mmCIF file of C-alpha atoms and ligand atoms in Angstrom:
data_model
loop_
_atom_site.group_PDB
_atom_site.id
_atom_site.type_symbol
_atom_site.label_atom_id
_atom_site.label_comp_id
_atom_site.label_asym_id
_atom_site.label_seq_id
_atom_site.Cartn_x
_atom_site.Cartn_y
_atom_site.Cartn_z
ATOM 1 C CA MET A 11 66.510 177.587 12.562
ATOM 2 C CA GLN A 12 62.739 178.028 12.000
ATOM 3 C CA ARG A 13 62.046 179.676 15.317
ATOM 4 C CA TYR A 14 63.762 183.026 14.835
ATOM 5 C CA GLN A 15 64.012 183.328 11.038
ATOM 6 C CA ASN A 16 62.964 186.825 10.067
ATOM 7 C CA PRO A 17 63.390 187.871 6.417
ATOM 8 C CA SER A 18 61.964 191.327 7.215
ATOM 9 C CA LEU A 19 65.042 192.365 9.213
ATOM 10 C CA ILE A 20 66.508 194.299 6.284
ATOM 11 C CA LEU A 21 67.757 197.869 6.649
ATOM 12 C CA GLU A 22 67.047 200.831 4.342
ATOM 13 C CA SER A 23 70.580 201.053 2.977
ATOM 14 C CA ALA A 24 70.544 204.856 2.779
ATOM 15 C CA ASN A 25 69.821 205.047 6.520
ATOM 16 C CA ILE A 26 72.559 202.804 7.905
ATOM 17 C CA LYS A 27 74.582 204.689 10.496
ATOM 18 C CA GLU A 28 77.724 203.306 12.045
ATOM 19 C CA GLY A 29 77.781 202.308 15.681
ATOM 20 C CA LYS A 30 79.006 199.885 18.312
ATOM 21 C CA VAL A 31 77.519 197.468 20.869
ATOM 22 C CA HIS A 32 79.214 195.773 23.840
ATOM 23 C CA TRP A 33 78.655 192.799 26.159
ATOM 24 C CA THR A 34 80.616 190.921 28.805
ATOM 25 C CA CYS A 35 79.646 187.261 29.146
ATOM 26 C CA PRO A 36 80.942 184.696 31.644
ATOM 27 C CA SER A 37 82.052 181.139 31.061
ATOM 28 C CA ASN A 38 80.278 178.256 32.778
ATOM 29 C CA ILE A 39 81.125 174.913 34.326
ATOM 30 C CA ALA A 40 78.850 171.988 33.553
ATOM 31 C CA LEU A 41 77.607 169.819 36.438
ATOM 32 C CA ILE A 42 75.865 167.391 34.063
ATOM 33 C CA LYS A 43 77.913 167.379 30.890
ATOM 34 C CA TYR A 44 76.850 167.960 27.292
ATOM 35 C CA TRP A 45 78.876 165.401 25.342
ATOM 36 C CA GLY A 46 77.413 164.253 22.030
ATOM 37 C CA LYS A 47 75.332 166.277 19.606
ATOM 38 C CA HIS A 48 73.304 165.998 16.411
ATOM 39 C CA GLY A 49 71.869 168.263 13.731
ATOM 40 C CA LEU A 50 72.789 171.897 14.089
ATOM 41 C CA GLN A 51 74.359 171.842 17.534
ATOM 42 C CA LEU A 52 71.480 170.028 19.256
ATOM 43 C CA PRO A 53 72.429 168.070 22.381
ATOM 44 C CA LYS A 54 72.008 164.328 22.811
ATOM 45 C CA ASN A 55 71.234 164.847 26.495
ATOM 46 C CA PRO A 56 70.247 167.726 28.788
ATOM 47 C CA SER A 57 73.029 169.498 30.695
ATOM 48 C CA ILE A 58 73.165 171.962 33.577
ATOM 49 C CA SER A 59 75.894 174.387 34.586
ATOM 50 C CA PHE A 60 76.917 177.040 37.063
ATOM 51 C CA THR A 61 77.635 180.398 35.485
ATOM 52 C CA LEU A 62 81.068 181.681 36.524
ATOM 53 C CA ASP A 63 81.956 185.166 37.691
ATOM 54 C CA ASN A 64 85.581 186.095 36.937
ATOM 55 C CA ALA A 65 86.185 184.071 33.775
ATOM 56 C CA VAL A 66 84.556 186.356 31.220
ATOM 57 C CA THR A 67 84.854 187.501 27.605
ATOM 58 C CA THR A 68 84.223 191.143 26.769
ATOM 59 C CA THR A 69 83.207 191.728 23.169
ATOM 60 C CA SER A 70 82.345 194.802 21.145
ATOM 61 C CA VAL A 71 80.879 194.768 17.674
ATOM 62 C CA SER A 72 81.354 197.925 15.573
ATOM 63 C CA TYR A 73 79.411 198.160 12.337
ATOM 64 C CA VAL A 74 79.382 200.222 9.139
ATOM 65 C CA ALA A 75 77.332 199.823 5.953
ATOM 66 C CA SER A 76 78.649 197.427 3.305
ATOM 67 C CA ASN A 77 77.226 196.762 -0.170
ATOM 68 C CA ASP A 78 78.716 193.307 -0.713
ATOM 69 C CA ASN A 79 75.642 191.299 0.323
ATOM 70 C CA ARG A 80 77.844 188.779 2.134
ATOM 71 C CA ILE A 81 79.181 188.228 5.627
ATOM 72 C CA SER A 82 82.115 190.600 6.126
ATOM 73 C CA PHE A 83 84.037 191.110 9.365
ATOM 74 C CA ASP A 84 87.400 191.499 11.061
ATOM 75 C CA PHE A 85 88.232 189.760 14.309
ATOM 76 C CA ILE A 86 90.542 191.256 16.906
ATOM 77 C CA PHE A 87 91.484 189.253 20.004
ATOM 78 C CA ASN A 88 93.399 190.893 22.854
ATOM 79 C CA ASN A 89 94.230 193.837 20.561
ATOM 80 C CA SER A 90 95.701 191.718 17.708
ATOM 81 C CA ARG A 91 94.066 190.763 14.447
ATOM 82 C CA ARG A 92 93.408 187.007 14.545
ATOM 83 C CA ASP A 93 92.520 185.622 11.139
ATOM 84 C CA ASP A 94 92.995 182.072 12.495
ATOM 85 C CA PHE A 95 89.827 182.489 14.607
ATOM 86 C CA LYS A 96 87.809 183.724 11.629
ATOM 87 C CA PRO A 97 86.552 180.447 10.064
ATOM 88 C CA LYS A 98 84.562 179.432 13.169
ATOM 89 C CA ILE A 99 83.013 182.904 13.421
ATOM 90 C CA GLN A 100 82.365 182.986 9.658
ATOM 91 C CA THR A 101 80.449 179.679 9.855
ATOM 92 C CA PHE A 102 78.490 180.987 12.830
ATOM 93 C CA LEU A 103 77.559 184.284 11.149
ATOM 94 C CA GLU A 104 76.566 182.480 7.923
ATOM 95 C CA ARG A 105 74.313 180.143 9.888
ATOM 96 C CA ILE A 106 72.528 182.904 11.731
ATOM 97 C CA SER A 107 72.202 185.218 8.716
ATOM 98 C CA VAL A 108 68.677 183.778 8.203
ATOM 99 C CA ILE A 109 67.845 185.149 11.667
ATOM 100 C CA PHE A 110 69.690 188.444 11.194
ATOM 101 C CA PRO A 111 69.622 189.052 7.386
ATOM 102 C CA PHE A 112 70.896 192.599 8.003
ATOM 103 C CA LEU A 113 74.326 191.129 8.808
ATOM 104 C CA LYS A 114 74.984 190.942 5.040
ATOM 105 C CA GLN A 115 74.417 194.712 4.789
ATOM 106 C CA LEU A 116 77.183 195.487 7.294
ATOM 107 C CA HIS A 117 80.902 195.153 7.798
ATOM 108 C CA LEU A 118 81.591 194.194 11.439
ATOM 109 C CA THR A 119 84.687 194.671 13.542
ATOM 110 C CA ILE A 120 84.484 192.179 16.392
ATOM 111 C CA GLU A 121 86.893 192.886 19.254
ATOM 112 C CA SER A 122 87.219 190.445 22.146
ATOM 113 C CA THR A 123 89.279 190.164 25.298
ATOM 114 C CA ASN A 124 89.263 187.364 27.853
ATOM 115 C CA SER A 125 89.800 187.890 31.562
ATOM 116 C CA PHE A 126 91.637 184.537 31.634
ATOM 117 C CA PRO A 127 94.481 183.306 29.434
ATOM 118 C CA HIS A 128 93.340 181.767 26.146
ATOM 119 C CA SER A 129 93.730 177.962 25.976
ATOM 120 C CA THR A 130 93.840 177.416 29.715
ATOM 121 C CA GLY A 131 91.038 174.922 29.338
ATOM 122 C CA ILE A 132 88.524 177.425 30.639
ATOM 123 C CA ALA A 133 85.603 177.246 28.254
ATOM 124 C CA SER A 134 86.423 180.267 26.135
ATOM 125 C CA SER A 135 83.998 179.271 23.395
ATOM 126 C CA ALA A 136 81.139 179.493 25.905
ATOM 127 C CA SER A 137 81.933 183.039 27.033
ATOM 128 C CA SER A 138 83.030 184.275 23.606
ATOM 129 C CA MET A 139 80.066 182.906 21.655
ATOM 130 C CA GLY A 140 77.775 184.039 24.477
ATOM 131 C CA ALA A 141 79.143 187.590 24.321
ATOM 132 C CA LEU A 142 78.915 187.689 20.522
ATOM 133 C CA ALA A 143 75.345 186.363 20.525
ATOM 134 C CA LEU A 144 74.321 189.020 23.062
ATOM 135 C CA CYS A 145 75.981 191.728 20.937
ATOM 136 C CA LEU A 146 74.067 190.585 17.849
ATOM 137 C CA CYS A 147 70.717 190.579 19.673
ATOM 138 C CA THR A 148 71.429 194.097 20.954
ATOM 139 C CA LEU A 149 72.502 195.116 17.443
ATOM 140 C CA GLU A 150 69.120 194.011 16.082
ATOM 141 C CA GLU A 151 67.296 196.064 18.717
ATOM 142 C CA LYS A 152 69.466 199.094 18.069
ATOM 143 C CA LEU A 153 69.155 199.008 14.280
ATOM 144 C CA PHE A 154 65.411 198.389 14.223
ATOM 145 C CA GLY A 155 64.441 200.404 17.294
ATOM 146 C CA THR A 156 62.812 197.378 18.914
ATOM 147 C CA SER A 157 63.007 196.073 22.457
ATOM 148 C CA MET A 158 62.146 192.552 23.505
ATOM 149 C CA PRO A 159 60.972 191.649 27.001
ATOM 150 C CA LYS A 160 64.073 190.669 28.970
ATOM 151 C CA ASN A 161 63.319 186.956 29.256
ATOM 152 C CA GLU A 162 62.693 186.722 25.487
ATOM 153 C CA PHE A 163 65.879 188.650 24.746
ATOM 154 C CA TYR A 164 67.999 186.205 26.763
ATOM 155 C CA ARG A 165 66.201 183.201 25.319
ATOM 156 C CA LYS A 166 66.965 184.406 21.804
ATOM 157 C CA ALA A 167 70.583 185.154 22.792
ATOM 158 C CA SER A 168 70.848 181.632 24.221
ATOM 159 C CA TYR A 169 69.456 180.158 20.990
ATOM 160 C CA ILE A 170 71.927 182.167 18.888
ATOM 161 C CA ALA A 171 74.848 181.326 21.225
ATOM 162 C CA ARG A 172 73.966 177.623 20.976
ATOM 163 C CA VAL A 173 74.360 177.736 17.191
ATOM 164 C CA GLY A 174 77.900 179.089 17.781
ATOM 165 C CA SER A 175 78.893 176.647 20.528
ATOM 166 C CA GLY A 176 76.587 174.338 22.439
ATOM 167 C CA SER A 177 77.835 175.151 25.918
ATOM 168 C CA ALA A 178 77.555 178.903 25.178
ATOM 169 C CA SER A 179 73.757 178.593 25.325
ATOM 170 C CA ARG A 180 74.104 178.185 29.119
ATOM 171 C CA SER A 181 76.342 181.222 29.662
ATOM 172 C CA VAL A 182 73.756 183.979 29.169
ATOM 173 C CA TYR A 183 71.961 183.474 32.498
ATOM 174 C CA PRO A 184 72.936 184.311 36.068
ATOM 175 C CA VAL A 185 73.920 181.556 38.524
ATOM 176 C CA ALA A 186 72.797 178.425 36.671
ATOM 177 C CA ALA A 187 71.262 177.290 33.397
ATOM 178 C CA LEU A 188 69.762 174.125 31.981
ATOM 179 C CA TRP A 189 69.971 173.263 28.297
ATOM 180 C CA GLY A 190 68.206 170.356 26.630
ATOM 181 C CA GLU A 191 64.778 168.776 26.849
ATOM 182 C CA PHE A 192 64.182 167.249 30.233
ATOM 183 C CA ALA A 193 60.803 165.846 31.252
ATOM 184 C CA ASP A 194 61.009 167.155 34.855
ATOM 185 C CA ILE A 195 61.288 170.810 33.751
ATOM 186 C CA LYS A 196 58.465 172.246 31.680
ATOM 187 C CA ASP A 197 60.145 174.949 29.581
ATOM 188 C CA SER A 198 63.351 173.053 28.852
ATOM 189 C CA SER A 199 64.421 172.870 25.209
ATOM 190 C CA ASP A 200 67.153 171.481 23.000
ATOM 191 C CA GLU A 201 67.210 174.812 21.139
ATOM 192 C CA TYR A 202 68.106 177.132 24.004
ATOM 193 C CA ALA A 203 68.989 177.075 27.676
ATOM 194 C CA ILE A 204 66.700 178.337 30.434
ATOM 195 C CA PRO A 205 67.601 180.032 33.720
ATOM 196 C CA VAL A 206 67.323 177.787 36.789
ATOM 197 C CA GLN A 207 68.585 180.104 39.526
ATOM 198 C CA ASP A 208 65.183 179.877 41.249
ATOM 199 C CA LEU A 209 65.546 176.095 41.528
ATOM 200 C CA LEU A 210 68.743 176.373 43.596
ATOM 201 C CA HIS A 211 69.200 176.374 47.356
ATOM 202 C CA PRO A 212 71.006 179.537 48.571
ATOM 203 C CA VAL A 213 74.173 177.524 49.375
ATOM 204 C CA PHE A 214 74.717 177.004 45.647
ATOM 205 C CA GLN A 215 74.114 180.633 44.699
ATOM 206 C CA SER A 216 77.464 181.670 46.165
ATOM 207 C CA PHE A 217 79.340 178.427 45.477
ATOM 208 C CA GLN A 218 83.085 178.731 44.864
ATOM 209 C CA ASP A 219 84.917 177.243 41.876
ATOM 210 C CA HIS A 220 88.692 177.336 42.232
ATOM 211 C CA ILE A 221 90.248 176.176 38.976
ATOM 212 C CA LEU A 222 93.643 174.451 39.120
ATOM 213 C CA ILE A 223 95.377 174.830 35.751
ATOM 214 C CA VAL A 224 97.315 171.566 35.491
ATOM 215 C CA SER A 225 98.197 172.314 31.883
ATOM 216 C CA ALA A 226 97.557 175.372 29.735
ATOM 217 C CA GLU A 227 98.666 173.614 26.560
ATOM 218 C CA GLU A 228 96.278 173.340 23.632
ATOM 219 C CA LYS A 229 94.236 170.133 23.983
ATOM 220 C CA SER A 230 95.298 167.195 21.810
ATOM 221 C CA VAL A 231 91.670 166.536 20.825
ATOM 222 C CA SER A 232 89.248 169.453 20.518
ATOM 223 C CA SER A 233 85.746 169.353 21.984
ATOM 224 C CA THR A 234 84.284 169.460 18.480
ATOM 225 C CA ILE A 235 86.122 166.223 17.618
ATOM 226 C CA GLY A 236 85.268 164.791 21.051
ATOM 227 C CA HIS A 237 81.556 165.330 20.435
ATOM 228 C CA ALA A 238 81.846 163.734 16.986
ATOM 229 C CA LEU A 239 83.584 160.652 18.428
ATOM 230 C CA MET A 240 80.525 159.999 20.591
ATOM 231 C CA ASP A 241 78.729 158.866 17.413
ATOM 232 C CA GLY A 242 80.847 155.712 17.325
ATOM 233 C CA ASN A 243 81.109 155.168 21.091
ATOM 234 C CA ILE A 244 79.504 151.887 22.162
ATOM 235 C CA TYR A 245 78.454 153.435 25.481
ATOM 236 C CA ALA A 246 76.772 156.445 23.864
ATOM 237 C CA ASP A 247 73.120 155.437 24.246
ATOM 238 C CA SER A 248 73.419 154.348 27.856
ATOM 239 C CA ARG A 249 75.391 157.519 28.574
ATOM 240 C CA TYR A 250 72.562 159.720 27.270
ATOM 241 C CA GLN A 251 70.093 157.844 29.509
ATOM 242 C CA GLN A 252 72.479 158.113 32.450
ATOM 243 C CA ALA A 253 72.762 161.898 32.052
ATOM 244 C CA LYS A 254 68.965 162.236 32.285
ATOM 245 C CA SER A 255 68.803 159.948 35.274
ATOM 246 C CA ARG A 256 71.571 161.851 37.084
ATOM 247 C CA LEU A 257 69.847 165.149 36.345
ATOM 248 C CA HIS A 258 66.648 163.712 37.786
ATOM 249 C CA PHE A 259 68.471 163.119 41.090
ATOM 250 C CA LEU A 260 70.567 166.278 40.939
ATOM 251 C CA MET A 261 67.684 168.758 40.631
ATOM 252 C CA PRO A 262 66.135 167.924 44.059
ATOM 253 C CA ALA A 263 69.626 168.032 45.617
ATOM 254 C CA LEU A 264 70.208 171.490 44.158
ATOM 255 C CA LYS A 265 66.848 172.592 45.532
ATOM 256 C CA SER A 266 67.301 171.217 49.044
ATOM 257 C CA GLY A 267 71.017 172.015 49.409
ATOM 258 C CA ASP A 268 71.945 168.312 49.636
ATOM 259 C CA LEU A 269 75.703 168.710 49.192
ATOM 260 C CA GLU A 270 76.522 165.024 49.436
ATOM 261 C CA THR A 271 74.250 164.001 46.551
ATOM 262 C CA PHE A 272 75.398 167.037 44.588
ATOM 263 C CA GLY A 273 79.062 166.143 45.085
ATOM 264 C CA LYS A 274 78.653 162.486 44.216
ATOM 265 C CA ILE A 275 76.868 163.291 40.962
ATOM 266 C CA LEU A 276 79.353 166.084 40.156
ATOM 267 C CA GLU A 277 82.354 163.784 40.465
ATOM 268 C CA ASP A 278 80.671 160.852 38.715
ATOM 269 C CA GLU A 279 79.889 163.132 35.764
ATOM 270 C CA ALA A 280 83.468 164.377 35.511
ATOM 271 C CA LEU A 281 84.880 160.851 35.494
ATOM 272 C CA THR A 282 82.213 159.636 33.070
ATOM 273 C CA LEU A 283 83.102 162.443 30.636
ATOM 274 C CA HIS A 284 86.721 161.323 30.646
ATOM 275 C CA ALA A 285 85.757 157.638 30.515
ATOM 276 C CA LEU A 286 83.861 158.446 27.322
ATOM 277 C CA MET A 287 87.048 159.918 25.892
ATOM 278 C CA MET A 288 89.007 156.813 26.880
ATOM 279 C CA THR A 289 86.399 154.560 25.257
ATOM 280 C CA SER A 290 86.154 156.549 22.017
ATOM 281 C CA ASN A 291 87.640 155.134 18.841
ATOM 282 C CA PRO A 292 90.421 156.235 18.663
ATOM 283 C CA SER A 293 90.716 156.519 22.421
ATOM 284 C CA TYR A 294 92.319 159.542 24.000
ATOM 285 C CA LEU A 295 93.210 160.863 27.434
ATOM 286 C CA LEU A 296 93.020 164.495 28.484
ATOM 287 C CA MET A 297 93.730 163.975 32.192
ATOM 288 C CA ARG A 298 97.337 164.331 33.320
ATOM 289 C CA SER A 299 99.107 162.823 36.315
ATOM 290 C CA GLY A 300 98.548 166.109 38.187
ATOM 291 C CA THR A 301 94.813 165.793 37.559
ATOM 292 C CA LEU A 302 94.749 162.388 39.295
ATOM 293 C CA SER A 303 96.979 163.539 42.153
ATOM 294 C CA ILE A 304 94.644 166.456 42.860
ATOM 295 C CA ILE A 305 91.571 164.208 42.776
ATOM 296 C CA GLU A 306 93.123 161.699 45.157
ATOM 297 C CA LYS A 307 94.358 164.354 47.589
ATOM 298 C CA LEU A 308 90.981 166.060 47.568
ATOM 299 C CA ARG A 309 89.187 162.804 48.351
ATOM 300 C CA THR A 310 91.570 162.033 51.221
ATOM 301 C CA PHE A 311 91.164 165.567 52.573
ATOM 302 C CA ARG A 312 87.380 165.268 52.354
ATOM 303 C CA MET A 313 87.383 161.940 54.207
ATOM 304 C CA SER A 314 89.436 163.375 57.034
ATOM 305 C CA THR A 315 87.750 166.778 57.363
ATOM 306 C CA ASN A 316 84.173 166.190 56.144
ATOM 307 C CA ILE A 317 84.414 169.434 54.205
ATOM 308 C CA PRO A 318 81.963 169.253 51.294
ATOM 309 C CA ALA A 319 84.464 170.092 48.534
ATOM 310 C CA TYR A 320 84.119 168.243 45.245
ATOM 311 C CA PHE A 321 85.851 168.209 41.895
ATOM 312 C CA THR A 322 84.697 168.393 38.335
ATOM 313 C CA LEU A 323 86.549 168.427 35.037
ATOM 314 C CA ASP A 324 85.906 170.077 31.727
ATOM 315 C CA ALA A 325 87.185 168.554 28.489
ATOM 316 C CA GLY A 326 90.784 168.987 29.629
ATOM 317 C CA PRO A 327 93.251 168.239 32.446
ATOM 318 C CA ASN A 328 92.346 171.154 34.728
ATOM 319 C CA VAL A 329 90.469 170.551 37.939
ATOM 320 C CA HIS A 330 87.561 172.656 39.170
ATOM 321 C CA LEU A 331 87.152 172.474 42.942
ATOM 322 C CA LEU A 332 83.637 173.366 44.016
ATOM 323 C CA PHE A 333 82.694 174.135 47.615
ATOM 324 C CA PRO A 334 80.394 176.376 49.687
ATOM 325 C CA GLU A 335 81.554 179.948 50.243
ATOM 326 C CA ASN A 336 82.017 179.559 54.008
ATOM 327 C CA TYR A 337 84.880 177.094 53.429
ATOM 328 C CA THR A 338 86.854 179.488 51.202
ATOM 329 C CA GLU A 339 89.612 180.208 53.692
ATOM 330 C CA ILE A 340 90.303 176.623 54.712
ATOM 331 C CA MET A 341 90.087 175.456 51.097
ATOM 332 C CA SER A 342 92.464 178.177 49.900
ATOM 333 C CA ASP A 343 94.973 177.017 52.519
ATOM 334 C CA PHE A 344 94.546 173.384 51.507
ATOM 335 C CA ILE A 345 94.956 174.248 47.823
ATOM 336 C CA GLN A 346 98.057 176.369 48.486
ATOM 337 C CA ASN A 347 99.709 173.810 50.754
ATOM 338 C CA GLU A 348 98.738 170.514 49.125
ATOM 339 C CA LEU A 349 97.616 171.043 45.548
ATOM 340 C CA SER A 350 99.371 174.035 44.029
ATOM 341 C CA GLN A 351 102.458 171.859 43.336
ATOM 342 C CA TYR A 352 100.422 170.059 40.628
ATOM 343 C CA CYS A 353 99.526 173.238 38.777
ATOM 344 C CA ASN A 354 102.614 175.402 39.349
ATOM 345 C CA GLY A 355 100.530 177.684 41.501
ATOM 346 C CA ASN A 356 98.365 178.451 38.474
ATOM 347 C CA ILE A 357 94.957 178.814 40.101
ATOM 348 C CA ILE A 358 91.945 180.887 39.105
ATOM 349 C CA ASN A 359 89.676 181.663 42.049
ATOM 350 C CA ASP A 360 86.211 181.843 40.608
ATOM 351 C CA LYS A 361 82.671 181.458 41.890
ATOM 352 C CA VAL A 362 79.069 181.342 40.767
ATOM 353 C CA GLY A 363 78.279 184.669 39.120
ATOM 354 C CA LEU A 364 75.460 186.949 38.146
ATOM 355 C CA GLY A 365 75.574 186.490 34.384
ATOM 356 C CA PRO A 366 76.305 188.771 31.441
ATOM 357 C CA LYS A 367 76.623 192.560 31.675
ATOM 358 C CA VAL A 368 76.154 195.247 29.059
HETATM 359 C C1 LIG B 6 79.904 170.995 28.666
HETATM 360 N N1 LIG B 6 81.858 170.598 27.205
HETATM 361 O O1 LIG B 6 78.765 170.604 28.966
HETATM 362 C C2 LIG B 6 80.826 170.001 28.008
HETATM 363 C C3 LIG B 6 81.549 169.217 29.051
HETATM 364 C C4 LIG B 6 83.161 170.260 27.634
HETATM 365 C C5 LIG B 6 82.985 169.229 28.652
HETATM 366 O O2 LIG B 6 80.406 171.557 25.851
HETATM 367 O O3 LIG B 6 81.164 171.828 19.461
HETATM 368 O O4 LIG B 6 82.773 173.945 23.028
HETATM 369 O O5 LIG B 6 81.104 174.207 20.260
HETATM 370 O O6 LIG B 6 79.127 172.697 20.677
HETATM 371 O O7 LIG B 6 80.350 173.626 23.698
HETATM 372 C C6 LIG B 6 82.601 171.798 25.199
HETATM 373 O O8 LIG B 6 82.063 171.754 23.921
HETATM 374 O O9 LIG B 6 81.309 172.283 21.824
HETATM 375 C C7 LIG B 6 81.559 171.307 26.106
HETATM 376 P P1 LIG B 6 80.641 172.794 20.477
HETATM 377 P P2 LIG B 6 81.600 173.045 23.153
HETATM 378 O O10 LIG B 6 80.305 172.126 28.956
#
């Protein structure tokens, strides 16, 4: 937490006016997965993701003066008070109060809505922590009358978001982001993600991600527990090496538009993530029979049509189908006719997006 600690960010209590800040932040889908962490939400391997477009969280933070000298807030989700979400946010705000000491001089009302149903397996912690981190960075600027250069603002927001949820660090940039130290990319860091849109071939900048919701039930094992189980996984060390090696081959494919290499690595990563779950102690399985049926049908379809459509999985049973924009019509037909039976027609049509919006 050294980097952004700033004890001077204290307000003159007599001058605190009330106000409100807003941000909308998208979710993201990892191509190379972050799975395993240490310290304060630092990754064991670098990861890279596409930023999504439609799956977003919109958050507002209203503030008034408070004399308690402690973190004080209410949390409202989809217009209802949700005290069950408060502990995670409380821990987050406590952790970052060394960066934003003024938080203990305020009472916050945090209001969030998601564009997608909660607990569908879409990474809601990425978009929600991303939106909250952006709100807090804007709050600092508003209260102290400062303005950071844009790239520094987003870097700080990414750092703050990472403390809330690792994958959230990647959600604050348009198109694609890389988080974690990686020798091939100079500015990469374990502490924050960096934008990598400029390292992508145009075909990836409008890539589609149609998400097939095989199950919207709460996961039996949360990502937080999943990460922790990596500590005892006998494959952990080779996995962390493998992630770096795959990233080393993925980056040139993203640059040149090599869809075949991209797709192979994408699918290998998804299956590796779930293999790590199956080889944890205790072992667990988040894929469902529908997940496997979709994967098999997609692979058969790809063999027979040569359409470069590939799958990936998050930490859940739902399948993300990724393909170039010009195949949207034929893929939508294929999904409707062949795959929608495995997800009760529950499909979110998303694509690579342009990042957060004020
Ligand atoms: C990722 N996932 O790279 C990986 C792949 C899910 C599968 O990061 O404990 O919610 O908040 O840092 O970010 C999900 O874990 O975990 C995740 P925390 P997070 O997107």
